[in-house]
Coordinates of C-alpha atoms in Angstrom, one line a residue:
Chain G
M3 CA 0.0 0.0 0.0
G4 CA 3.1 2.3 0.0
D5 CA 2.1 3.9 -3.3
L6 CA -1.5 4.4 -2.5
L7 CA -2.5 8.1 -2.8
R8 CA -4.6 8.9 0.2
I9 CA -7.0 11.6 -0.7
A10 CA -9.6 13.8 1.0
I11 CA -12.4 15.5 -0.8
V12 CA -13.0 19.1 0.3
G13 CA -16.5 20.4 -0.4
Y14 CA -19.0 17.6 -0.5
G15 CA -21.5 19.1 -2.9
E16 CA -23.1 18.1 -6.2
I17 CA -19.9 17.5 -8.2
A18 CA -18.2 15.6 -5.3
C19 CA -21.0 13.2 -4.8
R20 CA -21.9 12.7 -8.4
Q21 CA -18.4 12.4 -9.9
H22 CA -15.4 12.5 -7.6
V23 CA -16.5 9.7 -5.1
P24 CA -17.4 7.1 -7.8
A25 CA -14.4 8.1 -9.9
I26 CA -12.0 7.6 -7.0
A27 CA -13.6 4.3 -6.2
K28 CA -12.9 3.2 -9.8
T29 CA -9.3 4.3 -10.0
S30 CA -6.5 2.2 -8.8
G31 CA -3.7 3.8 -6.8
V32 CA -6.0 6.3 -5.0
A33 CA -8.3 5.9 -2.0
L34 CA -10.7 8.3 -0.4
V35 CA -9.9 8.5 3.3
A36 CA -11.8 11.7 4.5
V37 CA -14.3 14.3 3.6
V38 CA -14.4 18.0 4.6
D39 CA -17.7 19.9 4.5
P40 CA -19.1 22.5 6.8
V41 CA -22.6 20.8 6.6
K42 CA -22.8 17.5 4.8
T43 CA -21.7 14.3 6.5
P44 CA -21.1 11.5 4.1
P45 CA -21.7 8.0 5.4
G46 CA -18.8 5.8 6.4
L47 CA -15.9 8.2 6.2
P48 CA -14.1 10.4 8.6
H49 CA -15.6 13.9 8.4
F50 CA -14.2 17.3 9.2
R51 CA -15.8 20.7 9.2
D52 CA -13.0 22.5 7.6
L53 CA -9.6 21.9 6.0
Q54 CA -7.7 23.1 9.1
E55 CA -9.5 20.5 11.3
L56 CA -8.6 17.8 8.8
L57 CA -4.9 18.8 8.6
R58 CA -4.8 19.0 12.4
D59 CA -6.9 16.0 13.6
G60 CA -7.5 13.9 10.5
P61 CA -6.0 10.7 9.2
E62 CA -2.7 10.9 7.2
I63 CA -3.4 12.1 3.7
D64 CA -1.3 12.7 0.6
A65 CA -3.7 14.9 -1.4
V66 CA -6.8 16.9 -1.4
A67 CA -9.4 17.3 -4.1
L68 CA -10.9 20.8 -3.9
C69 CA -14.5 20.7 -4.9
T70 CA -15.6 23.8 -3.1
P71 CA -16.9 26.9 -4.8
P72 CA -14.1 28.8 -6.6
Q73 CA -14.3 31.7 -4.3
V74 CA -12.8 29.8 -1.3
R75 CA -10.5 27.4 -3.2
H76 CA -7.3 29.6 -3.3
A77 CA -6.9 29.8 0.4
Q78 CA -7.5 26.0 0.7
A79 CA -5.0 25.2 -2.0
A80 CA -2.4 27.4 -0.4
A81 CA -2.9 25.8 3.0
A82 CA -2.8 22.2 1.6
L83 CA 0.4 22.9 -0.4
A84 CA 2.0 24.5 2.7
S85 CA 1.2 21.2 4.5
G86 CA 2.9 19.2 1.8
K87 CA -0.2 17.8 0.1
H88 CA -0.8 17.4 -3.6
V89 CA -3.8 19.4 -4.8
L90 CA -6.4 18.7 -7.4
L91 CA -8.5 21.8 -8.3
E92 CA -12.0 21.4 -9.7
K93 CA -12.7 23.8 -12.6
P94 CA -12.4 26.7 -12.8
P95 CA -9.0 26.6 -10.9
G96 CA -9.7 30.0 -9.2
T97 CA -11.6 33.2 -9.4
T98 CA -8.6 35.0 -10.9
L99 CA -5.6 34.1 -13.1
S100 CA -3.2 35.9 -10.8
E101 CA -4.0 33.8 -7.7
L102 CA -2.6 30.8 -9.6
T103 CA 0.9 32.2 -9.9
P104 CA 1.8 31.8 -6.2
L105 CA 0.1 28.4 -6.1
I106 CA 2.2 27.1 -9.0
A107 CA 5.3 28.5 -7.3
A108 CA 4.3 26.9 -3.9
A109 CA 3.7 23.5 -5.6
Q110 CA 7.1 23.6 -7.2
E111 CA 8.9 24.6 -4.0
A112 CA 7.2 21.9 -2.1
G113 CA 7.8 19.3 -4.8
R114 CA 4.0 18.6 -4.9
T115 CA 1.5 18.3 -7.7
L116 CA -0.9 21.0 -8.5
F117 CA -3.5 19.8 -11.0
A118 CA -5.9 22.3 -12.5
T119 CA -8.5 20.0 -14.0
W120 CA -10.7 20.5 -17.0
H121 CA -13.0 17.5 -16.8
S122 CA -14.5 18.0 -20.2
R123 CA -11.2 17.5 -21.9
Y124 CA -11.4 13.8 -20.7
A125 CA -14.7 13.2 -22.5
A126 CA -14.3 10.2 -24.8
A127 CA -14.7 12.0 -28.1
V128 CA -12.3 15.0 -27.4
G129 CA -9.1 13.2 -28.2
P130 CA -10.5 11.7 -31.4
A131 CA -11.9 15.1 -32.4
R132 CA -8.5 16.7 -32.1
Q133 CA -6.9 14.0 -34.2
L134 CA -9.6 14.3 -36.9
L135 CA -9.3 18.1 -37.1
A136 CA -5.5 18.0 -37.2
G137 CA -5.8 16.7 -40.8
R138 CA -8.6 19.1 -41.9
T139 CA -8.8 22.8 -42.9
I140 CA -11.4 24.3 -40.6
N141 CA -13.5 27.2 -42.0
K142 CA -15.8 28.0 -39.1
V143 CA -16.5 26.9 -35.6
T144 CA -19.8 27.3 -33.7
I145 CA -20.2 26.5 -30.0
I146 CA -23.7 26.2 -28.5
W147 CA -23.6 25.6 -24.8
K148 CA -27.0 26.0 -23.2
E149 CA -28.5 24.4 -20.1
D150 CA -31.1 25.0 -17.6
V151 CA -29.4 26.4 -14.5
R152 CA -32.3 25.3 -12.3
V153 CA -31.7 21.7 -13.4
W154 CA -27.9 21.5 -13.5
H155 CA -27.0 23.8 -10.6
P156 CA -29.6 23.3 -8.0
G157 CA -28.9 25.1 -4.8
Q158 CA -25.6 26.5 -6.1
A159 CA -26.2 30.2 -5.1
W160 CA -22.5 30.9 -5.4
I161 CA -22.7 30.6 -9.2
F162 CA -24.4 33.9 -9.5
E163 CA -22.3 35.6 -6.9
V164 CA -19.1 37.6 -7.6
G165 CA -16.4 35.1 -8.6
G166 CA -19.0 32.5 -9.4
F167 CA -18.7 33.0 -13.2
G168 CA -22.4 32.6 -13.9
V169 CA -22.9 30.9 -17.3
F170 CA -19.1 30.8 -17.7
D171 CA -19.1 28.0 -15.2
P172 CA -20.4 25.5 -17.8
G173 CA -19.1 27.7 -20.7
I174 CA -15.6 27.2 -19.5
N175 CA -16.1 23.5 -20.3
A176 CA -16.7 24.4 -23.9
L177 CA -13.6 26.6 -23.9
S178 CA -11.5 23.9 -22.3
I179 CA -12.5 21.5 -25.2
L180 CA -12.1 24.2 -27.9
T181 CA -8.5 24.9 -26.7
E182 CA -7.8 21.2 -26.7
I183 CA -9.1 20.3 -30.2
L184 CA -8.0 23.3 -32.3
P185 CA -4.4 23.2 -33.7
R186 CA -3.8 26.9 -32.9
A187 CA -4.2 29.3 -30.0
V188 CA -7.5 31.2 -30.0
F189 CA -8.3 34.6 -28.7
I190 CA -11.4 36.7 -27.9
R191 CA -12.4 39.3 -30.5
S192 CA -15.6 40.6 -28.8
A193 CA -18.1 39.5 -26.2
A194 CA -21.5 40.5 -24.9
L195 CA -22.4 39.5 -21.4
D196 CA -26.0 39.5 -20.1
F197 CA -26.3 40.2 -16.4
P198 CA -29.6 39.7 -14.6
S199 CA -30.5 42.9 -12.9
N200 CA -30.4 41.2 -9.5
R201 CA -27.3 39.1 -10.0
E202 CA -23.5 39.6 -10.0
A203 CA -22.6 37.2 -12.7
P204 CA -23.8 36.7 -16.3
I205 CA -26.7 34.4 -17.2
A206 CA -25.8 34.4 -20.9
A207 CA -23.0 35.4 -23.2
E208 CA -22.2 35.7 -26.9
I209 CA -18.5 35.6 -27.9
E210 CA -16.6 35.9 -31.1
L211 CA -13.1 34.3 -31.1
S212 CA -10.4 33.8 -33.7
D213 CA -7.0 32.4 -34.2
A214 CA -3.8 33.7 -36.0
G215 CA -5.3 32.4 -39.3
G216 CA -8.5 34.4 -38.9
L217 CA -10.7 31.4 -38.2
P218 CA -14.2 32.6 -37.2
I219 CA -15.4 31.1 -33.9
H220 CA -18.8 31.9 -32.5
A221 CA -19.9 30.9 -29.0
E222 CA -23.3 31.1 -27.3
F223 CA -23.7 30.3 -23.7
D224 CA -27.1 30.4 -22.0
F225 CA -28.4 29.3 -18.6
R226 CA -32.0 30.0 -19.5
Q227 CA -32.4 27.0 -21.7
T228 CA -35.4 24.8 -21.0
G229 CA -35.7 21.1 -22.0
S230 CA -32.6 19.3 -23.1
P231 CA -29.2 20.9 -22.8
S232 CA -27.1 21.7 -25.8
W233 CA -23.4 21.0 -25.4
D234 CA -22.3 21.1 -29.0
I235 CA -19.2 22.3 -31.0
L236 CA -19.7 22.3 -34.8
C237 CA -16.6 22.6 -36.9
E238 CA -17.2 23.3 -40.6
T239 CA -14.3 21.8 -42.5
E240 CA -13.4 21.5 -46.2
A241 CA -14.4 17.9 -46.0
G242 CA -17.7 18.5 -44.3
P243 CA -19.0 19.1 -40.8
V244 CA -17.3 17.6 -37.7
T245 CA -19.7 17.7 -34.8
L246 CA -18.7 17.2 -31.2
S247 CA -21.8 16.9 -29.0
K248 CA -23.1 15.7 -25.6
G249 CA -20.3 17.8 -24.0
G250 CA -17.6 15.9 -25.8
R251 CA -18.9 12.4 -25.6
Q252 CA -20.2 12.1 -29.2
L253 CA -18.3 12.7 -32.4
R254 CA -19.8 12.8 -35.9
D255 CA -17.7 13.2 -39.1
G256 CA -20.3 14.3 -41.6
G257 CA -23.1 11.8 -41.2
R258 CA -20.9 9.1 -39.7
L259 CA -21.0 8.4 -36.0
V260 CA -17.3 8.1 -34.9
V261 CA -17.6 8.1 -31.1
D262 CA -20.6 7.7 -28.8
A263 CA -19.5 6.9 -25.3
P264 CA -20.8 7.1 -21.8
D265 CA -19.6 9.7 -19.2
E266 CA -16.1 8.5 -18.1
E267 CA -14.4 11.9 -17.6
Y268 CA -13.6 11.8 -13.9
P269 CA -12.0 8.3 -13.8
A270 CA -9.6 9.4 -16.6
L271 CA -9.0 12.6 -14.7
Y272 CA -8.1 10.7 -11.5
R273 CA -5.8 8.4 -13.5
R274 CA -4.0 11.5 -14.7
F275 CA -3.8 12.9 -11.1
V276 CA -2.3 9.6 -9.8
A277 CA 0.3 9.7 -12.7
L278 CA 1.2 13.3 -12.0
T279 CA 1.7 12.8 -8.3
S280 CA 3.9 9.7 -8.9
E281 CA 6.0 11.7 -11.4
G282 CA 6.1 14.8 -9.1
K283 CA 4.7 17.0 -11.9
S284 CA 2.1 19.7 -12.0
D285 CA -0.4 20.4 -14.8
V286 CA -1.9 23.9 -14.8
D287 CA -3.2 25.1 -18.2
L288 CA -4.8 28.5 -17.7
A289 CA -5.9 29.0 -21.4
P290 CA -9.6 28.4 -20.7
L291 CA -9.7 30.8 -17.7
R292 CA -7.7 33.4 -19.6
L293 CA -10.5 33.4 -22.3
V294 CA -13.1 33.9 -19.6
A295 CA -11.1 36.8 -18.0
D296 CA -10.7 38.3 -21.5
S297 CA -14.5 38.0 -22.1
F298 CA -15.2 39.9 -18.9
M299 CA -12.5 42.6 -19.7
L300 CA -13.6 43.1 -23.3
G301 CA -17.3 42.2 -22.9
R302 CA -20.1 44.6 -23.4
R303 CA -22.4 44.4 -20.4
R304 CA -26.2 44.2 -21.0
L305 CA -28.7 44.3 -18.1
V306 CA -31.4 41.7 -18.6
E307 CA -34.5 40.5 -16.6
A308 CA -34.0 39.6 -13.0
F309 CA -33.4 35.9 -12.4
E310 CA -35.3 34.2 -9.5
D311 CA -34.2 30.7 -8.6
Chain B
M2 CA 24.3 53.6 -40.4
G3 CA 23.9 49.8 -40.9
D4 CA 22.8 49.4 -37.3
L5 CA 20.3 52.2 -37.2
L6 CA 16.8 51.0 -36.4
R7 CA 14.4 52.8 -38.8
I8 CA 11.1 53.1 -37.1
A9 CA 7.6 54.3 -38.0
I10 CA 5.1 55.6 -35.4
V11 CA 1.6 54.3 -36.0
G12 CA -1.1 56.4 -34.4
Y13 CA 0.0 60.0 -34.1
G14 CA -2.1 61.0 -31.1
E15 CA -1.4 62.5 -27.7
I16 CA 1.2 60.0 -26.5
A17 CA 3.0 59.8 -29.8
C18 CA 3.5 63.6 -30.1
R19 CA 4.2 64.2 -26.4
Q20 CA 6.5 61.2 -25.7
H21 CA 7.5 59.0 -28.6
V22 CA 8.7 61.6 -31.0
P23 CA 11.0 63.4 -28.5
A24 CA 12.2 60.1 -27.0
I25 CA 13.2 58.7 -30.4
A26 CA 15.0 61.9 -31.2
K27 CA 17.0 61.6 -28.0
T28 CA 17.9 57.9 -28.4
S29 CA 20.9 56.8 -30.4
G30 CA 20.6 53.9 -32.7
V31 CA 17.0 54.7 -33.7
A32 CA 15.5 57.1 -36.2
L33 CA 11.9 58.1 -36.9
V34 CA 11.4 57.7 -40.7
A35 CA 7.6 57.7 -41.1
V36 CA 4.3 58.3 -39.4
V37 CA 1.0 56.5 -39.9
D38 CA -2.3 58.3 -38.9
P39 CA -5.7 58.4 -40.6
V40 CA -6.0 62.1 -39.9
K41 CA -3.0 63.9 -38.5
T42 CA -0.1 64.8 -40.7
P43 CA 3.1 65.6 -38.8
P44 CA 5.4 68.2 -40.4
G45 CA 8.6 67.0 -42.2
L46 CA 8.0 63.2 -42.3
P47 CA 6.6 60.8 -44.8
H48 CA 3.0 60.2 -43.9
F49 CA 0.7 57.3 -44.6
R50 CA -3.0 56.8 -43.9
D51 CA -2.8 53.3 -42.6
L52 CA -0.2 50.6 -41.9
Q53 CA -0.9 48.7 -45.2
E54 CA -0.1 51.8 -47.2
L55 CA 3.2 52.3 -45.2
L56 CA 4.2 48.7 -45.7
R57 CA 3.4 48.9 -49.5
D58 CA 4.5 52.3 -50.5
G59 CA 6.6 53.7 -47.6
P60 CA 10.4 53.9 -47.0
E61 CA 12.2 50.9 -45.7
I62 CA 11.6 50.4 -42.0
D63 CA 12.8 47.9 -39.4
A64 CA 10.2 48.5 -36.7
V65 CA 6.9 50.1 -35.8
A66 CA 5.8 51.7 -32.6
L67 CA 2.1 51.1 -32.2
C68 CA 0.6 54.1 -30.4
T69 CA -3.0 53.5 -31.6
P70 CA -5.9 52.8 -29.3
P71 CA -5.6 49.2 -27.9
Q72 CA -8.7 48.1 -29.8
V73 CA -6.9 48.2 -33.2
R74 CA -3.4 47.3 -32.1
H75 CA -3.6 43.5 -32.4
A76 CA -4.3 43.4 -36.2
Q77 CA -1.5 46.0 -36.7
A78 CA 1.0 44.1 -34.7
A79 CA 0.2 40.9 -36.5
A80 CA 0.6 42.6 -39.9
A81 CA 3.8 44.2 -38.9
L82 CA 5.3 41.0 -37.6
A83 CA 4.2 39.2 -40.8
S84 CA 6.1 41.8 -42.8
G85 CA 9.2 41.1 -40.7
K86 CA 9.1 44.3 -38.6
H87 CA 10.0 44.6 -34.9
V88 CA 7.0 45.8 -32.9
L89 CA 6.8 48.1 -29.9
L90 CA 3.4 48.1 -28.2
E91 CA 2.3 51.0 -26.2
K92 CA 0.5 50.0 -23.0
P93 CA -1.8 48.2 -22.5
P94 CA -0.4 45.7 -25.0
G95 CA -3.9 44.6 -26.1
T96 CA -7.5 44.5 -25.2
T97 CA -7.2 40.8 -24.2
L98 CA -4.5 38.5 -22.8
S99 CA -5.3 35.8 -25.3
E100 CA -4.5 37.9 -28.3
L101 CA -0.9 38.2 -27.2
T102 CA -0.2 34.4 -27.4
P103 CA -0.2 34.3 -31.3
L104 CA 1.8 37.6 -31.4
I105 CA 4.5 36.1 -29.2
A106 CA 4.6 33.0 -31.4
A107 CA 4.7 35.1 -34.6
A108 CA 7.6 37.2 -33.2
Q109 CA 9.5 34.1 -32.3
E110 CA 9.0 32.5 -35.6
A111 CA 10.0 35.6 -37.5
G112 CA 13.0 36.2 -35.3
R113 CA 11.7 39.7 -34.5
T114 CA 11.3 41.6 -31.3
L115 CA 7.9 42.1 -29.7
F116 CA 8.2 44.6 -26.9
A117 CA 5.1 45.1 -24.6
T118 CA 6.1 48.4 -22.9
W119 CA 5.2 49.6 -19.5
H120 CA 6.5 53.1 -19.6
S121 CA 5.9 53.8 -15.8
R122 CA 8.5 51.1 -15.0
Y123 CA 11.1 53.3 -16.5
A124 CA 10.3 56.2 -14.2
A125 CA 13.5 57.2 -12.3
A126 CA 12.5 56.2 -8.8
V127 CA 11.1 52.7 -9.6
G128 CA 14.4 50.9 -9.7
P129 CA 15.6 52.5 -6.5
A130 CA 12.2 51.7 -4.8
R131 CA 12.6 48.0 -5.7
Q132 CA 16.1 47.9 -4.3
L133 CA 15.0 49.7 -1.1
L134 CA 12.0 47.5 -0.5
A135 CA 14.0 44.3 -1.2
G136 CA 15.7 44.8 2.2
R137 CA 12.5 45.7 4.1
T138 CA 9.5 43.9 5.6
I139 CA 6.4 45.4 4.0
N140 CA 3.3 45.5 6.2
K141 CA 0.8 47.3 3.9
V142 CA 0.6 48.9 0.5
T143 CA -1.8 51.7 -0.6
I144 CA -2.1 52.9 -4.1
I145 CA -3.8 56.1 -4.9
W146 CA -4.0 56.8 -8.6
K147 CA -6.4 59.6 -9.4
E148 CA -6.5 62.0 -12.3
D149 CA -8.9 64.2 -14.2
V150 CA -9.8 62.4 -17.4
R151 CA -10.8 65.6 -19.1
V152 CA -7.2 67.0 -18.5
W153 CA -5.2 63.9 -19.1
H154 CA -7.2 62.2 -21.9
P155 CA -8.6 65.0 -24.0
G156 CA -10.5 63.8 -27.1
Q157 CA -9.7 60.1 -26.3
A158 CA -13.3 58.8 -26.7
W159 CA -11.9 55.2 -27.1
I160 CA -10.9 55.1 -23.5
F161 CA -14.6 54.8 -22.4
E162 CA -15.5 52.3 -25.2
V163 CA -15.4 48.6 -24.9
G164 CA -11.7 47.5 -24.8
G165 CA -10.7 51.0 -23.7
F166 CA -10.1 50.1 -20.1
G167 CA -11.5 53.3 -18.7
V168 CA -9.7 54.2 -15.4
F169 CA -7.6 51.1 -15.8
D170 CA -5.7 52.9 -18.7
P171 CA -3.9 55.0 -16.1
G172 CA -4.4 52.4 -13.3
I173 CA -2.4 49.8 -15.2
N174 CA 0.6 52.1 -14.9
A175 CA 0.3 51.7 -11.1
L176 CA 0.0 48.0 -11.5
S177 CA 3.0 47.9 -13.7
I178 CA 5.0 49.6 -11.0
L179 CA 3.6 47.5 -8.2
T180 CA 4.5 44.3 -10.0
E181 CA 8.0 45.7 -10.5
I182 CA 8.8 46.9 -7.0
L183 CA 7.4 44.1 -4.8
P184 CA 9.4 41.0 -4.2
R185 CA 6.5 38.6 -4.7
A186 CA 3.7 38.0 -7.2
V187 CA 0.5 39.7 -6.3
F188 CA -3.1 38.7 -7.0
I189 CA -6.6 40.2 -6.9
R190 CA -8.7 39.4 -3.9
S191 CA -11.7 41.6 -4.7
A192 CA -12.6 44.6 -6.8
A193 CA -15.5 47.1 -7.3
L194 CA -15.8 48.8 -10.6
D195 CA -17.9 52.0 -11.1
F196 CA -19.4 52.2 -14.6
P197 CA -21.0 55.5 -15.6
S198 CA -24.5 54.7 -16.8
N199 CA -23.7 56.0 -20.3
R200 CA -20.3 54.3 -20.8
E201 CA -18.8 50.9 -21.5
A202 CA -15.7 51.2 -19.2
P203 CA -15.2 52.0 -15.5
I204 CA -14.5 55.6 -14.4
A205 CA -13.3 54.4 -10.9
A206 CA -12.3 51.2 -9.2
E207 CA -11.3 50.0 -5.7
I208 CA -9.2 46.9 -5.6
E209 CA -7.9 44.7 -2.8
L210 CA -4.8 42.6 -3.7
S211 CA -2.4 40.4 -1.8
D212 CA 0.6 38.1 -2.2
A213 CA 1.5 34.7 -0.9
G214 CA 2.5 36.2 2.4
G215 CA -0.9 37.8 3.0
L216 CA 0.4 41.4 2.4
P217 CA -2.6 43.7 2.2
I218 CA -2.6 46.0 -0.8
H219 CA -5.4 48.5 -1.4
A220 CA -5.7 50.4 -4.7
E221 CA -8.0 53.3 -5.6
F222 CA -8.3 54.5 -9.2
D223 CA -10.4 57.5 -10.1
F224 CA -10.9 59.5 -13.2
R225 CA -13.1 62.1 -11.5
Q226 CA -10.3 63.8 -9.7
T227 CA -10.1 67.5 -10.0
G228 CA -7.0 69.6 -9.4
S229 CA -3.6 67.9 -9.1
P230 CA -3.4 64.2 -10.0
S231 CA -2.4 61.7 -7.3
W232 CA 0.0 59.0 -8.6
D233 CA 1.2 57.6 -5.4
I234 CA 2.2 54.2 -3.9
L235 CA 2.7 54.1 -0.2
C236 CA 4.5 51.1 1.3
E237 CA 4.4 50.9 5.1
T238 CA 7.5 49.0 6.2
E239 CA 8.9 48.0 9.6
A240 CA 11.4 50.8 9.2
G241 CA 8.8 53.4 8.3
P242 CA 7.0 54.6 5.2
V243 CA 8.5 54.3 1.7
T244 CA 6.6 56.5 -0.7
L245 CA 6.8 56.4 -4.4
S246 CA 5.0 59.5 -5.9
K247 CA 4.6 61.5 -9.1
G248 CA 4.0 58.4 -11.0
G249 CA 7.3 56.8 -10.0
R250 CA 9.6 59.8 -10.3
Q251 CA 9.9 60.7 -6.7
L252 CA 10.9 58.4 -3.8
R253 CA 10.9 59.1 -0.1
D254 CA 12.3 56.9 2.6
G255 CA 10.5 58.2 5.7
G256 CA 11.1 61.9 5.6
R257 CA 14.2 61.6 3.4
L258 CA 13.9 62.4 -0.3
V259 CA 15.9 59.7 -2.1
V260 CA 15.0 60.4 -5.8
D261 CA 13.3 63.4 -7.4
A262 CA 13.8 63.3 -11.1
P263 CA 12.2 64.7 -14.3
D264 CA 10.2 62.6 -16.7
E265 CA 12.6 60.4 -18.6
E266 CA 10.6 57.3 -19.1
Y267 CA 10.4 57.1 -22.8
P268 CA 14.0 57.6 -23.7
A269 CA 14.9 54.7 -21.3
L270 CA 12.1 52.6 -22.9
Y271 CA 13.5 53.3 -26.4
R272 CA 17.1 52.4 -25.3
R273 CA 15.6 49.1 -24.1
F274 CA 13.8 48.6 -27.5
V275 CA 17.1 49.2 -29.4
A276 CA 18.9 46.7 -27.2
L277 CA 16.1 44.1 -27.6
T278 CA 16.1 44.3 -31.4
S279 CA 19.9 44.1 -31.5
E280 CA 19.8 41.0 -29.4
G281 CA 16.8 39.5 -31.3
K282 CA 14.8 39.2 -28.0
S283 CA 11.2 39.9 -27.0
D284 CA 9.9 41.3 -23.7
V285 CA 6.3 40.6 -23.0
D286 CA 5.3 40.7 -19.3
L287 CA 1.6 40.3 -19.0
A288 CA 1.3 40.5 -15.2
P289 CA -0.2 44.1 -15.2
L290 CA -2.8 43.2 -17.9
R291 CA -3.6 40.0 -16.0
L292 CA -4.4 41.9 -12.9
V293 CA -6.8 44.2 -14.9
A294 CA -8.5 41.1 -16.5
D295 CA -8.9 39.6 -13.1
S296 CA -10.4 42.8 -11.8
F297 CA -13.0 42.8 -14.5
M298 CA -13.7 39.1 -14.0
L299 CA -14.0 39.2 -10.2
G300 CA -15.1 42.8 -9.9
R301 CA -18.5 43.8 -8.5
R302 CA -20.1 46.3 -11.0
R303 CA -21.7 49.4 -9.7
L304 CA -23.6 51.8 -11.9
V305 CA -22.7 55.5 -11.2
E306 CA -23.7 58.9 -12.6
A307 CA -23.4 59.4 -16.4
F308 CA -20.2 60.9 -17.5
E309 CA -20.3 63.7 -20.1
D310 CA -17.0 64.8 -21.6

């Protein structure tokens, strides 16, 4: 058991219960040994109210998976690294880009892994999409990322608070896929952000992006979708449309279905974390967060109807 | 004359006339050979309406200094690098962080210099302030950066447009100094941005920053100042206050005046550009722009009184 990575989940909310717990159970080389949450008590595991209590009184751990809202994650990551723990950050890795700089330095100094995860990049069709597109000339990209916030983020009040990103919380998943499948770096050309009159974060956004070759990329994010979500990226290529849908789990090349796989993102993500810790490496790609920051900086703000949950 | 850097100024506005032209004249190894501006015609120099006209019909040049508003600078920089010219970018280096990535790659591929300038870092007291603070424990930093937009930005309508940065246009000067004089990386903890009801960019901002050691840093930017501008950074240290004022030209250590120098930022900046081009190196530090992007992303938006110029 010497090589077993003993991990604690911090923030036992929606994403922890639904994804992290089963993924850890499926992954060899890692074991869940404690949970930190101010309120929720999971069955059958040592439980602590906050990270300090865990670090002081808890079982020995090697790593923490931070599944808390982004607004509190930076202080927790800094404390965990200072205690010599590896750190897995749920997405987005922080509320700012600049807060990551000292964390990267701290991980390097401590010889520990800092892993800024982008779970959507581990969806089954993302790798195949990248390979397919590498051999094509792409003429246009359209991203439609729309979901019902009431269905997909129940009780997550933080999402509309300052630092909660609003519709960019799911939208950054699309951007994490986009920056993985395209051959060249992309940048924001313009953006329009719709802020509900009673909220601090946008409920919808329209963004125009491009790359050094002038590729037009149009993205629409919307939390006001009802019915089925749309998590689609359509790439129009010389050889016909390449469509990545279901959040990166399904790939079509023209009419041909290339990949159609179930959700297996988090187990792949934990295999990567185990590998990173054993190699003593970090993985912090800030490109998706940079695109969000740019959208806020360059974005035109539009006030829209109040949103009541 | 083989080593003379032949430069064209693109965007013959306020900053070009007041700073770039006299600085180039003072700097050995560089000569101003053309000016590009859609409207203004400077006396005694070849003049072109746009960059394409210069590159097609103009005299041979080695470099361009882009003094245009940030909203149009990216396309100009890309075109100049594609034509094999060195590029000097006025601050801010772009309207987004992400647009810099392809420019950095293009400069490297072309073996040309991309220089993202931060003129305030060349103010006479900035280097001495950094050295002084390196030996001190700093307990608190306060930045007051307030000026009358009507006095300091006459006719610059772009500054309140999308991508114009508003009060962050001068504020980024303070952030460029802050990131130069402090020993550790800083990050944004919270921000409040005041948007006039009739404008796209903030007229004032209050920002809280910190570093890995928990140093409290408070910044106030305001365009509604009347009378004298305040361009001051106060560092409270164990050994008393260290005050950098006049935009980085004056340094006091407690009551003692250490530096009090005239404005010589741009000649120093052009000496650096000449050195970079002769060494074939680029210099693109995005830390100040990253702090601005973070302020927009994390910032609470407050609507304030309309601003009429």
